[in-house]
Structure formats: structure tokens, C-alpha cells
Tab-separated table of C-alpha atoms in Angstrom:
chain	number	residue	atom	x	y	z
A	237	UNK	CA	34.407	-24.716	-40.322
A	238	UNK	CA	34.602	-27.847	-41.984
A	239	UNK	CA	38.722	-28.525	-39.956
A	240	UNK	CA	37.038	-27.110	-36.738
A	241	UNK	CA	34.575	-29.628	-36.491
A	242	UNK	CA	36.689	-31.839	-37.270
A	243	UNK	CA	39.510	-31.144	-34.406
A	244	UNK	CA	36.183	-30.983	-31.802
A	245	UNK	CA	35.157	-34.391	-32.775
A	246	UNK	CA	38.196	-36.579	-32.772
A	247	UNK	CA	38.686	-34.502	-28.883
A	248	UNK	CA	38.657	-38.456	-27.907
A	249	UNK	CA	40.705	-41.479	-28.729
A	250	UNK	CA	37.204	-43.577	-28.137
A	251	UNK	CA	34.435	-42.916	-28.182
A	252	UNK	CA	33.907	-40.381	-23.710
A	253	UNK	CA	32.629	-42.783	-20.557
A	254	UNK	CA	33.641	-42.537	-16.809
A	255	UNK	CA	34.698	-45.693	-17.413
A	256	UNK	CA	36.731	-45.090	-19.505
A	257	UNK	CA	37.935	-41.971	-18.760
A	258	UNK	CA	38.864	-43.748	-15.055
A	259	UNK	CA	40.541	-47.019	-16.606
A	260	UNK	CA	42.232	-45.558	-18.991
A	261	UNK	CA	43.486	-41.839	-17.508
A	262	UNK	CA	46.652	-40.710	-16.725
A	263	UNK	CA	47.278	-40.022	-13.349
A	264	UNK	CA	45.763	-36.595	-13.639
A	265	UNK	CA	42.480	-37.495	-14.476
A	266	UNK	CA	41.874	-40.070	-11.586
A	267	UNK	CA	43.207	-37.887	-9.463
A	268	UNK	CA	40.334	-35.709	-10.740
A	269	UNK	CA	38.177	-37.854	-9.521
A	270	UNK	CA	39.018	-36.306	-5.476
A	271	UNK	CA	40.469	-32.727	-6.545
A	272	UNK	CA	37.824	-31.299	-9.001
A	273	UNK	CA	39.986	-29.709	-11.946
A	274	UNK	CA	43.404	-31.118	-10.915
A	275	UNK	CA	43.725	-32.023	-14.460
A	276	UNK	CA	42.959	-28.626	-15.059
A	277	UNK	CA	45.491	-27.225	-13.448
A	278	UNK	CA	48.626	-29.805	-14.810
A	279	UNK	CA	47.541	-29.224	-18.233
A	280	UNK	CA	48.071	-25.643	-17.647
A	281	UNK	CA	44.495	-25.015	-16.929
A	282	UNK	CA	44.378	-22.428	-14.640
A	283	UNK	CA	41.406	-20.905	-14.732
A	284	UNK	CA	39.089	-23.470	-15.671
A	285	UNK	CA	40.843	-25.445	-12.585
A	286	UNK	CA	40.009	-22.669	-10.418
A	287	UNK	CA	36.202	-22.600	-11.082
A	288	UNK	CA	36.014	-26.895	-10.901
A	289	UNK	CA	37.649	-26.506	-7.310
A	290	UNK	CA	36.285	-23.055	-5.870
A	291	UNK	CA	32.918	-25.276	-6.443
A	292	UNK	CA	33.930	-28.989	-5.350
A	293	UNK	CA	35.140	-26.449	-2.040
A	294	UNK	CA	31.309	-24.681	-2.214
A	295	UNK	CA	29.537	-27.530	-2.574
A	296	UNK	CA	31.381	-29.236	0.100
A	297	UNK	CA	30.850	-25.946	2.408
A	298	UNK	CA	27.031	-26.339	2.182
A	299	UNK	CA	26.326	-29.772	2.692
A	300	UNK	CA	29.620	-29.555	6.165
A	301	UNK	CA	27.171	-26.105	6.773
A	302	UNK	CA	23.872	-27.248	6.299
A	303	UNK	CA	22.796	-30.146	3.137
A	304	UNK	CA	23.992	-32.710	5.322
A	305	UNK	CA	21.239	-31.259	8.254
A	306	UNK	CA	18.785	-30.691	5.409
A	307	UNK	CA	18.757	-34.746	4.714
A	308	UNK	CA	18.803	-36.215	7.589
A	309	UNK	CA	16.005	-33.827	8.374
A	310	UNK	CA	14.459	-34.930	5.512
A	311	UNK	CA	12.987	-38.513	6.464
A	312	UNK	CA	10.849	-37.499	9.346
A	313	UNK	CA	10.069	-33.614	8.372
A	314	UNK	CA	10.785	-32.629	11.599
A	315	UNK	CA	9.400	-33.471	15.199
A	316	UNK	CA	9.621	-30.821	17.420
A	317	UNK	CA	6.523	-28.921	18.144
A	318	UNK	CA	5.741	-25.458	19.201
A	319	UNK	CA	5.647	-25.334	23.166
A	320	UNK	CA	4.381	-23.140	25.502
A	321	UNK	CA	6.813	-21.554	28.415
A	322	UNK	CA	5.340	-19.010	30.990
A	323	UNK	CA	7.743	-17.051	31.750
A	324	UNK	CA	7.632	-15.069	35.387
A	325	UNK	CA	9.717	-12.443	34.670
A	326	UNK	CA	7.064	-11.181	32.532
A	327	UNK	CA	4.210	-12.409	34.052
A	328	UNK	CA	3.360	-14.082	30.210
A	329	UNK	CA	3.014	-17.523	29.060
A	330	UNK	CA	5.973	-17.435	25.531
A	331	UNK	CA	6.175	-19.931	21.966
A	332	UNK	CA	8.966	-21.472	21.555
A	333	UNK	CA	9.320	-22.702	17.329
A	334	UNK	CA	9.917	-25.971	16.932
A	335	UNK	CA	10.356	-27.333	13.498
A	336	UNK	CA	8.378	-26.411	10.487
A	337	UNK	CA	7.825	-28.921	8.152
A	338	UNK	CA	7.258	-27.001	4.577
A	339	UNK	CA	10.332	-25.078	4.696
A	340	UNK	CA	12.399	-28.912	5.980
A	341	UNK	CA	10.468	-30.482	2.430
A	342	UNK	CA	10.977	-27.374	0.570
A	343	UNK	CA	15.567	-27.170	1.940
A	344	UNK	CA	15.220	-31.134	1.285
A	345	UNK	CA	14.155	-31.258	-1.989
A	346	UNK	CA	16.988	-28.224	-2.733
A	347	UNK	CA	19.599	-30.151	-1.321
A	348	UNK	CA	18.509	-33.168	-3.818
A	349	UNK	CA	18.338	-30.345	-6.658
A	350	UNK	CA	22.979	-29.476	-5.585
A	351	UNK	CA	23.926	-32.776	-5.115
A	352	UNK	CA	22.050	-33.324	-8.660
A	353	UNK	CA	24.315	-30.315	-9.691
A	354	UNK	CA	27.236	-31.265	-8.486
A	355	UNK	CA	27.469	-34.682	-9.587
A	356	UNK	CA	27.205	-32.704	-12.988
A	357	UNK	CA	29.961	-30.491	-12.336
A	358	UNK	CA	31.638	-33.618	-11.112
A	359	UNK	CA	31.550	-34.747	-14.688
A	360	UNK	CA	32.728	-32.273	-16.173
A	361	UNK	CA	35.316	-31.659	-14.712
A	362	UNK	CA	36.686	-35.272	-15.433
A	363	UNK	CA	35.636	-34.886	-19.102
A	364	UNK	CA	38.025	-32.253	-19.727
A	365	UNK	CA	40.695	-32.866	-17.742
A	366	UNK	CA	40.720	-36.471	-19.591
A	367	UNK	CA	39.944	-34.701	-23.392
A	368	UNK	CA	43.281	-32.358	-21.806
A	369	UNK	CA	45.174	-35.744	-21.645
A	370	UNK	CA	43.864	-37.296	-24.641
A	371	UNK	CA	44.827	-33.454	-27.031
A	372	UNK	CA	47.807	-33.621	-25.302
A	373	UNK	CA	49.005	-37.088	-26.420
A	374	UNK	CA	48.098	-36.911	-29.798
A	375	UNK	CA	50.283	-33.563	-29.493
A	376	UNK	CA	46.695	-31.062	-30.719
A	377	UNK	CA	46.024	-27.855	-28.509
A	378	UNK	CA	44.927	-27.800	-25.910
A	379	UNK	CA	43.076	-25.391	-25.278
A	380	UNK	CA	43.858	-22.069	-22.793
A	381	UNK	CA	40.336	-20.318	-20.728
A	382	UNK	CA	40.246	-17.188	-22.927
A	383	UNK	CA	39.807	-20.291	-25.820
A	384	UNK	CA	37.440	-21.284	-23.650
A	385	UNK	CA	35.673	-18.313	-23.478
A	386	UNK	CA	35.849	-17.623	-27.260
A	387	UNK	CA	34.155	-20.903	-27.532
A	388	UNK	CA	31.010	-20.052	-25.659
A	389	UNK	CA	30.845	-17.320	-27.400
A	390	UNK	CA	31.178	-18.884	-30.943
A	391	UNK	CA	31.272	-23.289	-30.849
A	392	UNK	CA	28.946	-23.080	-27.830
A	393	UNK	CA	27.261	-20.467	-28.321
A	394	UNK	CA	23.887	-22.458	-28.463
A	395	UNK	CA	25.508	-23.790	-24.239
A	396	UNK	CA	25.392	-19.990	-23.668
A	397	UNK	CA	22.522	-18.749	-24.696
A	398	UNK	CA	20.164	-21.020	-22.801
A	399	UNK	CA	21.968	-21.322	-19.371
A	400	UNK	CA	19.947	-18.558	-18.069
A	401	UNK	CA	16.490	-19.814	-19.532
A	402	UNK	CA	17.219	-23.593	-18.955
A	403	UNK	CA	18.892	-22.219	-14.649
A	404	UNK	CA	15.546	-20.340	-14.080
A	405	UNK	CA	13.337	-23.204	-15.811
A	406	UNK	CA	15.139	-26.042	-12.927
A	407	UNK	CA	14.616	-23.035	-10.327
A	408	UNK	CA	11.267	-21.634	-11.343
A	409	UNK	CA	9.410	-24.686	-12.834
A	410	UNK	CA	10.542	-27.975	-12.306
A	411	UNK	CA	12.061	-27.361	-8.489
A	412	UNK	CA	8.408	-26.328	-7.755
A	413	UNK	CA	6.687	-28.616	-9.270
A	414	UNK	CA	9.185	-31.731	-6.556
A	415	UNK	CA	7.960	-29.776	-4.389
A	416	UNK	CA	4.082	-29.984	-4.881
A	417	UNK	CA	4.802	-34.257	-6.312
A	418	UNK	CA	6.027	-34.960	-2.922
A	419	UNK	CA	3.533	-32.717	-0.864
A	420	UNK	CA	1.099	-35.456	-1.892
A	421	UNK	CA	3.176	-38.024	0.151
A	422	UNK	CA	2.304	-36.058	3.288
A	423	UNK	CA	-0.663	-35.059	5.371
A	424	UNK	CA	-0.362	-31.424	5.431
A	425	UNK	CA	-2.784	-29.728	5.499
A	426	UNK	CA	-4.873	-27.303	8.276
A	427	UNK	CA	-7.076	-30.972	9.474
A	428	UNK	CA	-5.636	-31.825	12.435
A	429	UNK	CA	-2.903	-28.417	12.467
A	430	UNK	CA	-0.948	-29.891	10.163
A	431	UNK	CA	-0.122	-25.967	8.640
A	432	UNK	CA	3.650	-26.541	10.396
A	433	UNK	CA	4.771	-29.875	11.375
A	434	UNK	CA	3.090	-32.435	9.295
A	435	UNK	CA	4.164	-36.502	7.971
A	436	UNK	CA	5.365	-38.485	5.524
A	437	UNK	CA	1.762	-40.439	4.521
A	438	UNK	CA	2.904	-42.432	1.579
A	439	UNK	CA	0.357	-43.792	-0.630
A	440	UNK	CA	-2.310	-42.748	1.477
A	441	UNK	CA	-3.707	-39.374	0.385
A	442	UNK	CA	-3.991	-41.015	-3.551
A	443	UNK	CA	-6.408	-44.429	-1.677
A	444	UNK	CA	-8.551	-41.033	0.100
A	445	UNK	CA	-8.876	-39.598	-4.135
A	446	UNK	CA	-9.455	-42.641	-6.080
A	447	UNK	CA	-12.087	-44.351	-3.258
A	448	UNK	CA	-15.637	-44.484	-4.379
A	449	UNK	CA	-16.980	-44.693	-1.113
A	450	UNK	CA	-15.271	-42.197	0.401
A	451	UNK	CA	-16.717	-38.005	0.423
A	452	UNK	CA	-13.187	-36.532	-1.430
A	453	UNK	CA	-13.121	-39.750	-3.691
A	454	UNK	CA	-17.211	-39.749	-5.116
A	455	UNK	CA	-15.915	-35.489	-4.872
A	456	UNK	CA	-13.476	-36.348	-7.578
A	457	UNK	CA	-14.804	-38.420	-9.001
A	458	UNK	CA	-17.708	-36.473	-9.734
A	459	UNK	CA	-15.995	-33.754	-11.037
A	460	UNK	CA	-13.141	-35.122	-12.898
A	461	UNK	CA	-16.293	-36.246	-14.691
A	462	UNK	CA	-18.031	-32.832	-15.456
A	463	UNK	CA	-14.367	-31.564	-16.201
A	464	UNK	CA	-14.280	-34.132	-18.811
A	465	UNK	CA	-18.364	-33.378	-20.479
A	466	UNK	CA	-17.085	-29.451	-20.027
A	467	UNK	CA	-13.573	-29.844	-22.125
A	468	UNK	CA	-15.589	-31.758	-24.796
A	469	UNK	CA	-18.699	-29.609	-25.402
A	470	UNK	CA	-16.837	-26.400	-24.953
A	471	UNK	CA	-13.808	-27.329	-27.449
A	472	UNK	CA	-16.389	-28.988	-29.262
A	473	UNK	CA	-18.911	-26.518	-30.187
A	474	UNK	CA	-16.285	-23.669	-29.750
A	475	UNK	CA	-15.060	-25.414	-32.917
A	476	UNK	CA	-18.407	-27.019	-34.742
A	477	UNK	CA	-19.727	-22.987	-34.832
A	478	UNK	CA	-16.306	-21.345	-34.573
A	479	UNK	CA	-15.659	-23.265	-38.044
A	480	UNK	CA	-19.236	-22.939	-39.776
A	481	UNK	CA	-18.844	-19.034	-38.733
A	482	UNK	CA	-15.728	-18.838	-41.154
A	483	UNK	CA	-17.081	-20.664	-43.778
A	484	UNK	CA	-20.196	-18.609	-43.778
A	485	UNK	CA	-18.405	-15.137	-44.479
A	486	UNK	CA	-15.337	-17.231	-46.756
A	487	UNK	CA	-17.985	-18.219	-49.317
A	488	UNK	CA	-18.075	-16.019	-52.581
A	489	UNK	CA	-21.393	-15.356	-51.862
A	490	UNK	CA	-21.089	-12.929	-48.694
A	491	UNK	CA	-20.658	-9.079	-49.061
A	492	UNK	CA	-18.395	-6.796	-46.505
A	493	UNK	CA	-16.880	-9.701	-45.173
A	494	UNK	CA	-14.044	-7.823	-43.158
A	495	UNK	CA	-17.327	-6.348	-41.654
A	496	UNK	CA	-18.966	-9.089	-40.309
A	497	UNK	CA	-15.335	-10.436	-38.815
A	498	UNK	CA	-14.921	-7.107	-36.707
A	499	UNK	CA	-18.331	-7.233	-35.311
A	500	UNK	CA	-17.796	-11.341	-33.999
A	501	UNK	CA	-13.492	-9.903	-33.295
A	502	UNK	CA	-15.046	-6.741	-31.087
A	503	UNK	CA	-16.181	-9.890	-28.481
A	504	UNK	CA	-11.858	-10.515	-27.948
A	505	UNK	CA	-10.886	-7.087	-28.285
A	506	UNK	CA	-13.027	-6.420	-24.328
A	507	UNK	CA	-10.889	-7.997	-21.547
A	508	UNK	CA	-12.355	-11.951	-20.877
A	509	UNK	CA	-13.393	-11.131	-17.424
A	510	UNK	CA	-15.049	-8.359	-17.956
A	511	UNK	CA	-17.181	-10.197	-20.515
A	512	UNK	CA	-17.825	-12.732	-17.778
A	513	UNK	CA	-18.414	-10.555	-15.107
A	514	UNK	CA	-21.236	-8.949	-16.850
A	515	UNK	CA	-22.520	-11.778	-18.206
A	516	UNK	CA	-22.095	-13.353	-13.902
A	517	UNK	CA	-23.974	-10.352	-13.200
A	518	UNK	CA	-27.096	-9.362	-15.380
A	519	UNK	CA	-27.739	-13.765	-14.843
A	520	UNK	CA	-27.645	-13.122	-11.180
A	521	UNK	CA	-32.192	-13.074	-9.641
A	522	UNK	CA	-32.593	-9.830	-9.706
A	523	UNK	CA	-30.257	-9.223	-12.640
A	524	UNK	CA	-30.720	-7.408	-15.756
A	525	UNK	CA	-32.370	-10.500	-17.426
A	526	UNK	CA	-34.992	-12.724	-15.035
A	527	UNK	CA	-35.300	-8.820	-14.855
A	528	UNK	CA	-37.107	-8.307	-18.059
A	529	UNK	CA	-38.269	-11.545	-19.133
A	530	UNK	CA	-40.672	-10.947	-15.443
A	531	UNK	CA	-41.781	-7.390	-16.848
A	532	UNK	CA	-43.156	-8.726	-20.054
A	533	UNK	CA	-44.340	-11.893	-18.255
A	534	UNK	CA	-42.950	-14.661	-20.054
A	535	UNK	CA	-41.713	-15.938	-16.662
A	536	UNK	CA	-43.399	-16.226	-13.299
A	537	UNK	CA	-39.902	-16.436	-11.163
A	538	UNK	CA	-36.477	-16.076	-11.778
A	539	UNK	CA	-34.873	-18.113	-13.701
A	540	UNK	CA	-32.586	-20.425	-12.000
A	541	UNK	CA	-28.790	-19.785	-13.973
A	542	UNK	CA	-26.768	-20.144	-11.142
A	543	UNK	CA	-28.649	-21.751	-9.122
A	544	UNK	CA	-29.717	-25.276	-10.414
A	545	UNK	CA	-27.436	-27.502	-11.363
A	546	UNK	CA	-28.235	-28.820	-14.679
A	547	UNK	CA	-29.237	-25.344	-15.544
A	548	UNK	CA	-24.915	-23.053	-13.921
A	549	UNK	CA	-23.766	-26.078	-15.828
A	550	UNK	CA	-25.488	-25.435	-19.409
A	551	UNK	CA	-24.942	-21.503	-18.469
A	552	UNK	CA	-21.496	-22.034	-18.379
A	553	UNK	CA	-21.753	-23.586	-21.813
A	554	UNK	CA	-23.180	-21.116	-23.316
A	555	UNK	CA	-21.175	-18.423	-22.588
A	556	UNK	CA	-17.940	-20.079	-23.209
A	557	UNK	CA	-19.182	-20.003	-26.882
A	558	UNK	CA	-19.100	-15.808	-26.680
A	559	UNK	CA	-16.081	-16.131	-25.341
A	560	UNK	CA	-14.780	-19.212	-27.770
A	561	UNK	CA	-16.604	-18.983	-31.298
A	562	UNK	CA	-13.483	-15.501	-32.370
A	563	UNK	CA	-10.836	-17.225	-31.374
A	564	UNK	CA	-12.001	-20.144	-33.484
A	565	UNK	CA	-13.105	-18.258	-36.159
A	566	UNK	CA	-10.039	-16.289	-36.634
A	567	UNK	CA	-7.667	-19.273	-36.562
A	568	UNK	CA	-10.232	-22.018	-39.142
A	569	UNK	CA	-9.842	-18.582	-41.616
A	570	UNK	CA	-7.046	-18.733	-42.121
A	571	UNK	CA	-6.552	-22.555	-42.964
A	572	UNK	CA	-10.025	-22.347	-45.522
A	573	UNK	CA	-8.612	-20.069	-47.295
A	574	UNK	CA	-5.070	-22.106	-48.389
A	575	UNK	CA	-7.477	-25.275	-49.512
A	576	UNK	CA	-6.407	-26.111	-52.437
A	577	UNK	CA	-10.007	-24.365	-55.032
A	578	UNK	CA	-9.087	-27.300	-57.395
A	579	UNK	CA	-10.476	-29.808	-54.596
A	580	UNK	CA	-13.835	-27.484	-55.019
A	581	UNK	CA	-13.866	-27.321	-58.510
A	582	UNK	CA	-13.337	-31.250	-59.347
A	583	UNK	CA	-15.738	-32.121	-56.632
A	584	UNK	CA	-18.690	-29.424	-58.687
A	585	UNK	CA	-17.715	-31.288	-61.603
A	586	UNK	CA	-18.413	-34.801	-60.209
A	587	UNK	CA	-22.068	-33.555	-58.710
A	588	UNK	CA	-20.926	-33.260	-55.455
A	589	UNK	CA	-23.204	-30.578	-52.927
A	590	UNK	CA	-22.710	-28.689	-50.266
A	591	UNK	CA	-23.407	-31.886	-47.546
A	592	UNK	CA	-21.312	-33.623	-49.560
A	593	UNK	CA	-18.269	-31.459	-50.185
A	594	UNK	CA	-17.975	-29.834	-46.343
A	595	UNK	CA	-17.855	-33.724	-45.342
A	596	UNK	CA	-15.677	-35.136	-47.858
A	597	UNK	CA	-12.904	-31.980	-47.858
A	598	UNK	CA	-14.044	-29.068	-45.748
A	599	UNK	CA	-13.913	-31.239	-42.235
A	600	UNK	CA	-11.057	-33.962	-43.434
A	601	UNK	CA	-8.198	-30.672	-44.644
A	602	UNK	CA	-9.624	-28.558	-41.177
A	603	UNK	CA	-9.166	-32.074	-38.920
A	604	UNK	CA	-5.760	-32.502	-40.053
A	605	UNK	CA	-4.417	-28.947	-40.077
A	606	UNK	CA	-6.051	-28.421	-36.355
A	607	UNK	CA	-5.411	-31.313	-34.857
A	608	UNK	CA	-2.839	-29.556	-32.643
A	609	UNK	CA	-4.576	-26.890	-31.683
A	610	UNK	CA	-7.748	-28.487	-30.533
A	611	UNK	CA	-5.769	-31.166	-28.427
A	612	UNK	CA	-4.325	-27.837	-27.725
A	613	UNK	CA	-7.627	-25.853	-27.501
A	614	UNK	CA	-9.239	-29.097	-24.832
A	615	UNK	CA	-5.780	-28.718	-22.637
A	616	UNK	CA	-6.066	-25.151	-21.660
A	617	UNK	CA	-10.573	-25.929	-22.048
A	618	UNK	CA	-9.991	-29.070	-18.594
A	619	UNK	CA	-7.977	-25.907	-17.381
A	620	UNK	CA	-10.730	-23.266	-17.556
A	621	UNK	CA	-10.060	-20.923	-14.755
A	622	UNK	CA	-11.014	-17.712	-15.537
A	623	UNK	CA	-14.696	-18.392	-16.823
A	624	UNK	CA	-15.316	-21.046	-14.025
A	625	UNK	CA	-14.402	-18.883	-11.185
A	626	UNK	CA	-15.642	-15.703	-12.411
A	627	UNK	CA	-18.969	-17.094	-14.253
A	628	UNK	CA	-20.402	-19.437	-11.895
A	629	UNK	CA	-16.938	-19.619	-8.907
A	630	UNK	CA	-18.649	-23.523	-9.570
A	631	UNK	CA	-21.587	-22.500	-7.628
A	632	UNK	CA	-24.060	-24.189	-6.718
A	633	UNK	CA	-22.568	-25.842	-3.713
A	634	UNK	CA	-23.890	-28.596	-1.590
A	635	UNK	CA	-23.666	-28.504	1.512
A	636	UNK	CA	-21.019	-30.323	3.119
A	637	UNK	CA	-18.850	-30.000	0.203
A	638	UNK	CA	-15.964	-28.980	-0.711
A	639	UNK	CA	-16.697	-28.777	-4.437
A	640	UNK	CA	-19.316	-26.851	-6.317
A	641	UNK	CA	-21.673	-29.121	-9.882
A	642	UNK	CA	-19.980	-26.561	-11.634
A	643	UNK	CA	-16.660	-27.121	-9.572
A	644	UNK	CA	-13.127	-28.042	-12.204
A	645	UNK	CA	-10.496	-29.684	-11.060
A	646	UNK	CA	-8.456	-26.991	-11.824
A	647	UNK	CA	-11.125	-24.556	-9.467
A	648	UNK	CA	-11.875	-27.660	-6.485
A	649	UNK	CA	-7.747	-26.542	-6.656
A	650	UNK	CA	-8.283	-23.843	-5.376
A	651	UNK	CA	-10.293	-24.386	-3.495
A	652	UNK	CA	-9.163	-27.260	-1.322
A	653	UNK	CA	-5.624	-25.001	-1.297
A	654	UNK	CA	-6.470	-21.379	-1.019
A	655	UNK	CA	-10.015	-21.362	0.933
A	656	UNK	CA	-9.661	-24.620	3.142
A	657	UNK	CA	-5.892	-24.942	3.015
A	658	UNK	CA	-6.072	-28.942	1.798
A	659	UNK	CA	-2.364	-28.975	0.504
A	660	UNK	CA	-2.355	-32.515	0.951
A	661	UNK	CA	-5.313	-33.621	-0.917
A	662	UNK	CA	-4.657	-30.225	-3.733
A	663	UNK	CA	-1.849	-32.215	-4.020
A	664	UNK	CA	-2.625	-35.095	-5.050
A	665	UNK	CA	-5.659	-33.045	-7.479
A	666	UNK	CA	-2.606	-31.911	-9.578
A	667	UNK	CA	-1.035	-34.766	-10.428
A	668	UNK	CA	-4.565	-36.143	-11.157
A	669	UNK	CA	-5.447	-33.628	-13.950
A	670	UNK	CA	-1.371	-33.733	-15.358
A	671	UNK	CA	-2.271	-37.296	-15.479
A	672	UNK	CA	-5.698	-37.897	-17.484
A	673	UNK	CA	-4.814	-34.965	-19.669
A	674	UNK	CA	-1.320	-35.808	-20.536
A	675	UNK	CA	-2.772	-40.339	-21.180
A	676	UNK	CA	-5.757	-37.672	-23.025
A	677	UNK	CA	-3.666	-35.818	-25.193
A	678	UNK	CA	-0.905	-38.687	-26.591
A	679	UNK	CA	-3.076	-41.719	-26.659
A	680	UNK	CA	-4.945	-39.094	-29.342
A	681	UNK	CA	-2.866	-36.884	-30.878
A	682	UNK	CA	-0.800	-40.251	-32.079
A	683	UNK	CA	-4.572	-41.414	-33.012
A	684	UNK	CA	-4.517	-38.406	-35.786
A	685	UNK	CA	-3.765	-37.936	-39.643
A	686	UNK	CA	-1.028	-35.086	-37.932
A	687	UNK	CA	1.686	-36.936	-36.247
A	688	UNK	CA	0.383	-41.003	-38.443
A	689	UNK	CA	0.844	-38.874	-42.305
A	690	UNK	CA	2.823	-35.581	-41.816
A	691	UNK	CA	3.828	-35.214	-45.456
A	692	UNK	CA	0.313	-33.938	-46.472
A	693	UNK	CA	-3.126	-34.100	-46.330
A	694	UNK	CA	-4.302	-36.962	-48.505
């Protein structure tokens, strides 16, 4: 195996770069810059050379048929509007389709991705030709097509295994993400009937969202503030109460530990959307909770669980504890059982009480181990669509506003795009959500013991 690795490490007399290949390469290596696979054909690598040549032919055919047109239309996103023409023979108006800016944007971005892919294949062709030339000069073996196929299942197995997943990520994740980001720089929305034909507007949408005095800007900052408050309380309270519950169950004096864990884990067994919809029904003005309290004479009128902003926000935070604490309890239980017993014995010898032991041993150890989990939970709560949308629907919503008092950025984004078709503003909100999460997560993690002291707990 060492001999095989050495053979592949010393393929090139100098570290490979495109510049080295162009400067020191022979005629066929330089010819590969124009005709992909020429260097492979010259060194009898017919199969590999044919693949590179077919890639080049397919690329230029695509560019000639639609690629150049897609790029040329990308600058304007189309100009021809849908027209209404009178058909005298039929006696009716007929609609002639114009340009579709959405498809133009999508095809343009896809063309750019194809161009980037072709550049990578061009570099691979040049590298392959240069490698074959260097191996021939040194009198070493030049792989045939069958040898390259065998290498895909041996030395290059990682490339074979990652090809399809990487292609899926690019097509299903990166391409739609770039498309969404690009949409943030357009006026694509139902406003002004921009659903078929729209234009580039630069940073205008970002200015609209970040403007404190505008209606959209005021809504954004209000929703952002509530989103952060919600994420902090939802994460912090679930963590604290889940840890306390795990400690109480895990302590030596607690009997029937398995039974108590089973009772709390039951809420996990029930699908979350079922629990949330039941809670929503029970807390309505005519729901079971208000009816029961009025029948007992404890209240005179229904409590405004979802009609008052403060009540609604407190309600969603409390109900989130019901569905979140069991997960934290299960996460923390295993960590508690792994805290060295010697630490507690030493604290007991020194006369430390339960309060001091918790804050000096248990909590620091828990935070050290669970910081990545806390950051992940915080990120999940910022994007916690289910709890808010299924429980309160973002209500209460002020008249004329696009967001309710309990809407998070993610639920507001849903309303902007699905309900109200403000796709450009929705794209900006999506970008801003990512920016907020990236900054908070990276800054928080880099200042924790999990990052600064990976060797162990001190």
C-alpha cells in the first residue's frame, strides 16, 4: 500500500497548477486547452479522452442552443409583456405569452452553474493530460480506462461515493439557495403585478426591510426582537427545567426512576402537531379551559390566550415547555450519569451543600458538554415554525400588518411568500434570518469551553 501511495504522490515533478501545465506541458497538453481529451488520446487513454471530448461538445451545443440566450436575458430578466390580441375569426381576445422573468432567472443561474462545472472539467482534462505526459517522461505506467475504473472502487472510492450526494446537494440545495438569494435583489411580488415580469432593483429591498421608519422595516425589527426573545426563553427554560427534572429523577433517593421517565417521555410519543392542535382548541375563548374556569366561577369572561399580545406570547412559551422539556431531560440524563462521582465525594468532604455542588460541579460540567446542543436548540427555536403556526398562527395580528404579535421570522416569511406573494421581501427575510443565526451561533460557540478547551473538562 505504501508503494502504491508513493506512486500516486510522485505523479508530477513539480506541484501541479494550471500555470505549470501551460508553461511546461508538451504540444498535446497545450492542445487539451482547446480540444479536451487531446492529451489523453495522444497517450492512448481513449476512454477518458472520449469522455472529456463529449463533455466539451455537449457544453458548446448547450451554450449555442440556449445557454448564451439565458445569459443575455439574465441582465434584464425579460422585456416583452403579455399581450391581449383580438381574434376576428373567433370573435374573442387571445393572450400572447410574454417573457417569464422567473424562468429567465432560474435558467440563467442554472447556466452559470453549468459554466462553473465545465471550467472544473476543463481543469480536470488539462491535469489528466499533463499527468499522462509526466508519467511517460519518467517511464512510469499510464493508467488505461479500465485502470481508472478500478481506481474508482479502490484509491478513489471516496470520490465515487461522494459524487451522487454532492450532485444532489448542488441541484437540490445550493441551486435553489442561490436562486432565492438572487430573488432578494428583484421586485418579484404581487405588488404592481410583478409575478410574470420583474426587474433587478439592487439593494432596494434590503433598505426597505432595514429601514426603521418604514412599515416593512418596523415590522421586521419588531418580529426580530420577539424572535430572539422567544428563542432565548424557549431554549433557556427548556434547558433549565429539563435539567432540574433529570437531576430529581436521577438522584439516589428517587424510587421508580424508570416509571417517572416513562411518564414524561409519553409527551414525545404523541406527535407534536397533535398536542399543539389540542392545546389550541382547549385555549380558545369557548374552549375547555375557559369554559371550566367560568363554570367554577373563577373568571367572568374568557381569558385572552391568543387575542392579547402578552397573553399569547406567554402562552406559546409555556406550552413549548410541555413539548420541549422531555427532550432535554433525555439529553441530560445520560450526561448526569457520566459526571465523575469523585467530584461529588470531594465536594462533600469539603462541606459543600447541594446548592454549591450544583453551581460548582453539575452546571459547569453540563454547560461544557451541552453547549453545541444548546446552540443547535437555539437555532431550531428561531426557526420553530410548528409551535407558533399550529398553536397561535402568529395571532394576534394588528389591522393592516403582515405579521402577528407571536410571529417569528420563519412564520412571517411563510405568510409573506405563500399567503401574500411578497417573494422579494421574503427572500430578504430568509437571508437576514441566516445572518442572525450565523452570527449568534459562531460568536457564542467560539466563547465556550467546548471550543476553547476541547481536551476535557477542568
